Amino acid sequence: MDSTDELLARYHEHGFVILQGILGGAEIDALREALQPYLDLEQAGRNDFEGERTRRVYSLVGRGEVFERTVEHPAVLALVDALLQPGYLLTASQAICIDPGETPQPVHYDDVFYPLARPRPAVSVSTIWALDDFTAAGGGTEVIPGSHAWGDERVAASYGKTGDGKTGAPSQAADIEARLVPVEMPAGSLVFFAGTLLHRGGANRTTASRRAFSHQYCEPWARQQENFTLSIPNERVRRMSPRVRQLLGYSILPPFMGQLAGRHPEKSLAADYVNSLVVDDEELERSEKV
Ligand SMILES: O=C(O)CCC(=O)C(=O)O
């Protein structure tokens, strides 16, 4: 594996970098096995963006220890450490299974939610981990190398002002099509890319599903896409490592961001935790009676 510095140099130049063979065969099997029951419960997506032949499993980090380990994988966190401020958070964690017959997803970039002028540093960084081989025909992610550095005007000219994936003029759409490059990598590899990089899930013209999962990380001052402190039951969070809990949002960006009624949010995970608002209201009720 290349050094973190080499990977970062490629990331800065192209907006993405592939980490090949990061998972061994046994780990891939364990992830596939843990994921399958959740995939079996899922229906296809609700729109073209989620994908009408794509199944997604949200809050994946809360669905098994095997997924938690990937969220805090040292090779990935070494890159995120260099790109985001200390205290960065997990913003999204989902499995994405692109089934046969799926059409290409609209081109987009992942930190479009933050209304800050481009070009700019990415507010978030994304990973997509392959659980099946990624191929051009089989739904491999497609990226536009270098587009992480594009300004607003160029992005808007490409597919519409809002960055919501609507296509621009046909000639511009054709230009975008010509620039898309498929990420081809074996199962157990991942593509790491800037939240500013234009990309999409590819069409699946094969007869096999393309299983993958994506963890995304954001600056500690940015709102997370997924509300993990609500989606993942406390009893599961308690079993997680301190690092994963911190990434989910059980953490403070000094001095106050993320506080829980003036206290550290980790306190809410204690077995004997009682919400301080409830305590205060009970106290008020008692004092009104005397
Ligand atoms: O599944 C993929 O390859 C990409 C999906 C994606 O970019 C997204 O859903 O935001």
Coordinates of C-alpha atoms and ligand atoms in Angstrom, one line a residue:
M1 CA 0.0 0.0 0.0
D2 CA 1.3 3.5 -0.8
S3 CA 2.1 5.9 2.0
T4 CA -0.5 8.3 3.3
D5 CA 1.5 11.2 1.8
E6 CA 1.5 9.5 -1.7
L7 CA -2.3 8.8 -1.4
L8 CA -2.9 12.4 -0.3
A9 CA -0.9 13.8 -3.2
R10 CA -3.1 11.8 -5.6
Y11 CA -6.2 12.9 -3.8
H12 CA -5.3 16.6 -4.1
E13 CA -4.5 16.2 -7.8
H14 CA -7.4 14.2 -9.0
G15 CA -10.0 14.6 -6.2
F16 CA -10.0 10.8 -5.4
V17 CA -7.7 7.9 -4.7
I18 CA -8.2 4.2 -4.7
L19 CA -7.0 2.0 -1.8
Q20 CA -6.7 -1.4 -3.4
G21 CA -7.1 -4.6 -1.4
I22 CA -7.7 -3.0 2.0
L23 CA -9.9 -5.9 3.1
G24 CA -9.0 -9.6 3.1
G25 CA -11.2 -12.4 1.9
A26 CA -12.5 -13.3 5.4
E27 CA -13.4 -9.7 6.1
I28 CA -15.2 -9.4 2.8
D29 CA -17.2 -12.5 3.6
A30 CA -18.1 -11.3 7.1
L31 CA -19.3 -7.9 5.7
R32 CA -21.3 -9.6 3.0
E33 CA -22.9 -12.0 5.5
A34 CA -23.7 -9.2 8.0
L35 CA -25.2 -7.0 5.2
Q36 CA -27.4 -9.6 3.4
P37 CA -30.2 -9.8 5.9
Y38 CA -30.6 -6.1 5.9
L39 CA -30.5 -5.9 2.1
D40 CA -33.2 -8.6 1.9
L41 CA -35.5 -6.4 3.9
E42 CA -35.0 -3.4 1.6
Q43 CA -37.1 -2.2 -1.3
A44 CA -35.6 -0.2 -4.2
G45 CA -35.1 3.5 -3.8
R46 CA -37.8 6.2 -3.9
N47 CA -36.4 8.2 -6.8
D48 CA -33.8 8.4 -9.5
F49 CA -31.2 9.6 -7.0
E50 CA -31.6 6.8 -4.5
G51 CA -32.1 4.6 -7.6
E52 CA -35.2 2.7 -8.6
R53 CA -33.1 -0.5 -8.9
T54 CA -30.9 0.2 -6.0
R55 CA -31.3 -0.9 -2.4
R56 CA -29.8 1.2 0.5
V57 CA -29.3 0.3 4.1
Y58 CA -29.0 3.5 6.1
S59 CA -27.2 4.0 9.5
L60 CA -25.0 1.0 8.6
V61 CA -22.5 1.7 11.4
G62 CA -25.3 0.9 13.9
R63 CA -25.9 -2.6 12.3
G64 CA -23.0 -4.6 13.5
E65 CA -19.5 -4.5 14.9
V66 CA -18.0 -5.5 11.5
F67 CA -19.3 -2.2 10.0
E68 CA -18.0 -0.2 13.0
R69 CA -14.5 -1.5 12.4
T70 CA -14.6 -0.1 8.8
V71 CA -15.7 3.3 10.0
E72 CA -12.5 3.6 12.1
H73 CA -10.2 1.8 9.7
P74 CA -6.7 3.3 10.4
A75 CA -5.8 3.7 6.7
V76 CA -8.9 5.8 6.1
L77 CA -8.7 7.8 9.3
A78 CA -5.1 8.7 8.4
L79 CA -6.3 10.4 5.3
V80 CA -9.3 12.1 7.0
D81 CA -7.0 13.3 9.8
A82 CA -5.0 15.2 7.2
L83 CA -8.0 16.7 5.4
L84 CA -10.5 17.7 8.1
Q85 CA -10.2 19.5 11.5
P86 CA -9.8 17.4 14.6
G87 CA -13.1 16.3 16.0
Y88 CA -14.5 15.5 12.5
L89 CA -17.7 13.5 12.4
L90 CA -19.3 10.6 10.5
T91 CA -22.0 12.3 8.3
A92 CA -23.4 9.3 6.4
S93 CA -23.0 5.5 6.6
Q94 CA -25.0 3.3 4.2
A95 CA -24.8 0.2 2.1
I96 CA -25.6 0.7 -1.6
C97 CA -26.6 -2.3 -3.7
I98 CA -27.0 -1.5 -7.4
D99 CA -29.1 -4.2 -8.8
P100 CA -29.2 -5.4 -12.5
G101 CA -31.0 -3.0 -14.8
E102 CA -30.2 0.1 -12.8
T103 CA -29.6 3.3 -14.9
P104 CA -26.8 5.8 -14.1
Q105 CA -27.4 8.0 -11.0
P106 CA -27.6 11.8 -11.6
V107 CA -24.1 13.3 -11.4
H108 CA -23.6 15.1 -8.1
Y109 CA -21.1 15.9 -5.3
D110 CA -21.6 14.8 -1.8
D111 CA -21.1 18.1 0.2
V112 CA -23.5 20.0 -2.0
F113 CA -25.7 20.5 1.1
Y114 CA -23.3 23.2 2.5
P115 CA -24.1 26.4 0.6
L116 CA -20.5 27.6 0.4
A117 CA -19.1 29.1 -2.8
R118 CA -16.8 26.8 -4.9
P119 CA -13.9 26.3 -5.5
R120 CA -13.2 25.5 -1.9
P121 CA -11.8 22.8 0.3
A122 CA -14.2 19.9 0.8
V123 CA -16.5 20.1 3.8
S124 CA -16.8 16.3 3.7
V125 CA -14.9 13.3 2.3
S126 CA -16.4 10.1 1.2
T127 CA -15.4 6.4 1.0
I128 CA -17.1 3.8 -1.1
W129 CA -16.0 0.2 -0.2
A130 CA -16.5 -2.5 -2.8
L131 CA -18.0 -5.8 -1.7
D132 CA -18.1 -7.0 -5.3
D133 CA -15.7 -6.2 -8.0
F134 CA -16.4 -2.7 -9.4
T135 CA -16.6 -2.8 -13.2
A136 CA -17.6 -0.3 -15.9
A137 CA -20.6 -2.4 -16.8
G138 CA -21.5 -3.6 -13.4
G139 CA -22.4 -0.4 -11.5
G140 CA -18.9 0.8 -10.5
T141 CA -18.9 4.4 -9.3
E142 CA -18.0 6.9 -12.0
V143 CA -16.0 10.0 -11.2
I144 CA -14.9 13.2 -13.0
P145 CA -11.2 13.5 -12.2
G146 CA -10.2 17.0 -11.3
S147 CA -13.8 18.2 -10.8
H148 CA -13.2 18.7 -7.1
A149 CA -11.4 22.0 -8.1
W150 CA -14.2 23.3 -10.3
G151 CA -15.8 26.6 -9.4
D152 CA -19.6 27.2 -9.1
E153 CA -19.9 28.4 -12.7
R154 CA -18.4 25.3 -14.2
V155 CA -20.4 23.0 -11.9
A156 CA -23.6 24.9 -12.8
A157 CA -22.8 24.8 -16.5
S158 CA -22.4 21.1 -16.2
Y159 CA -25.7 20.0 -14.7
G160 CA -27.7 22.8 -13.2
K161 CA -27.3 25.6 -10.7
T162 CA -28.4 23.8 -7.6
G163 CA -26.1 20.8 -7.9
D164 CA -29.1 18.5 -7.5
G165 CA -28.2 16.3 -10.5
K166 CA -30.5 17.9 -13.0
T167 CA -28.8 18.0 -16.4
G168 CA -27.9 21.2 -18.1
A169 CA -28.0 21.9 -21.9
P170 CA -27.6 18.7 -23.9
S171 CA -24.1 19.7 -25.2
Q172 CA -23.0 20.3 -21.6
A173 CA -24.5 16.9 -20.5
A174 CA -22.5 15.3 -23.3
D175 CA -19.3 17.0 -22.1
I176 CA -20.0 15.6 -18.6
E177 CA -20.7 12.1 -20.0
A178 CA -17.4 12.2 -21.8
R179 CA -15.4 13.1 -18.7
L180 CA -16.9 10.4 -16.4
V181 CA -14.4 7.6 -15.7
P182 CA -15.4 4.3 -14.1
V183 CA -13.7 3.3 -10.9
E184 CA -12.7 -0.3 -11.5
M185 CA -11.3 -2.1 -8.5
P186 CA -11.6 -5.6 -6.9
A187 CA -13.9 -6.4 -4.0
G188 CA -12.2 -5.4 -0.8
S189 CA -10.9 -2.1 -2.2
L190 CA -12.2 1.4 -1.7
V191 CA -12.4 4.7 -3.4
F192 CA -11.7 7.8 -1.2
F193 CA -12.8 11.1 -2.6
A194 CA -13.5 14.8 -1.9
G195 CA -17.0 15.9 -1.1
T196 CA -16.6 18.4 -3.9
L197 CA -15.8 15.7 -6.6
L198 CA -18.5 15.1 -9.3
H199 CA -19.5 11.5 -9.5
R200 CA -22.4 9.0 -9.7
G201 CA -23.3 5.4 -9.2
G202 CA -22.9 3.7 -12.6
A203 CA -25.6 1.8 -14.6
N204 CA -25.6 -1.9 -13.9
R205 CA -25.8 -3.7 -17.3
T206 CA -24.9 -7.1 -15.9
T207 CA -27.0 -9.8 -14.2
A208 CA -25.3 -9.5 -10.8
S209 CA -25.9 -7.0 -8.0
R210 CA -23.1 -4.6 -7.1
R211 CA -22.8 -4.5 -3.3
A212 CA -20.9 -1.6 -1.6
F213 CA -21.0 0.6 1.4
S214 CA -20.1 4.2 1.9
H215 CA -19.0 6.1 5.0
Q216 CA -18.6 9.8 4.8
Y217 CA -16.9 12.2 7.2
C218 CA -17.6 15.9 7.7
E219 CA -16.0 18.9 9.4
P220 CA -16.9 19.0 13.1
W221 CA -18.8 22.3 12.6
A222 CA -21.0 20.9 9.8
R223 CA -24.4 19.3 10.3
Q224 CA -24.3 15.5 9.8
Q225 CA -26.6 14.1 7.1
E226 CA -27.7 11.2 9.3
N227 CA -28.8 11.9 12.9
F228 CA -27.0 9.0 14.4
T229 CA -27.6 10.0 18.0
L230 CA -31.3 9.3 17.3
S231 CA -31.1 6.5 14.8
I232 CA -28.8 4.1 16.8
P233 CA -30.2 2.8 20.1
N234 CA -28.1 3.7 23.1
E235 CA -27.5 0.1 24.2
R236 CA -25.7 -0.4 20.9
V237 CA -23.7 2.8 21.1
R238 CA -22.5 1.8 24.6
R239 CA -20.8 -1.2 23.1
M240 CA -19.0 0.8 20.5
S241 CA -15.4 2.0 20.7
P242 CA -14.8 5.6 22.1
R243 CA -13.6 6.6 18.6
V244 CA -16.7 5.5 16.8
R245 CA -18.9 7.1 19.5
Q246 CA -17.0 10.3 19.0
L247 CA -17.5 10.1 15.2
L248 CA -21.3 9.5 15.7
G249 CA -21.6 12.8 17.6
Y250 CA -21.1 11.8 21.2
S251 CA -18.4 14.5 21.3
I252 CA -17.8 18.2 21.8
L253 CA -16.1 20.6 19.4
P254 CA -14.6 23.0 21.9
P255 CA -15.9 25.0 23.6
F256 CA -19.6 24.1 23.3
M257 CA -20.7 22.5 20.0
G258 CA -22.5 19.3 20.6
Q259 CA -23.2 19.9 24.3
L260 CA -26.2 18.2 25.9
A261 CA -27.9 20.7 28.3
G262 CA -24.5 22.1 29.2
R263 CA -22.8 18.7 29.7
H264 CA -20.8 16.2 27.5
P265 CA -23.2 14.1 25.3
E266 CA -21.4 10.9 26.4
K267 CA -23.2 11.3 29.8
S268 CA -26.5 10.3 28.1
L269 CA -25.0 6.8 27.5
A270 CA -24.6 6.1 31.3
A271 CA -26.9 3.3 32.4
D272 CA -28.2 5.5 35.2
Y273 CA -28.6 8.6 33.0
V274 CA -31.7 10.7 33.8
N275 CA -32.5 13.6 31.5
S276 CA -31.8 16.8 33.4
L277 CA -34.9 18.5 32.0
V278 CA -37.0 15.8 33.5
V279 CA -35.2 16.2 36.8
D280 CA -35.7 19.9 36.7
D281 CA -39.4 19.6 36.0
E282 CA -39.9 17.1 38.8
E283 CA -38.1 19.5 41.1
L284 CA -40.4 22.4 40.0
E285 CA -43.5 20.3 40.5
R286 CA -42.3 19.4 44.0
S287 CA -41.6 23.1 44.9
E288 CA -45.0 24.2 43.6
K289 CA -46.7 21.7 46.0
V290 CA -45.0 23.2 49.2
Ligands
LIG1 O1 -23.0 3.8 -5.3 C1 -22.2 4.5 -5.9 O2 -21.3 4.0 -6.6 C2 -22.3 6.0 -5.7 C3 -23.5 6.4 -5.0 C4 -23.5 7.9 -4.6 O3 -22.7 8.6 -5.1 C5 -24.6 8.4 -3.8 O4 -25.6 7.7 -3.6 O5 -24.4 9.5 -3.3

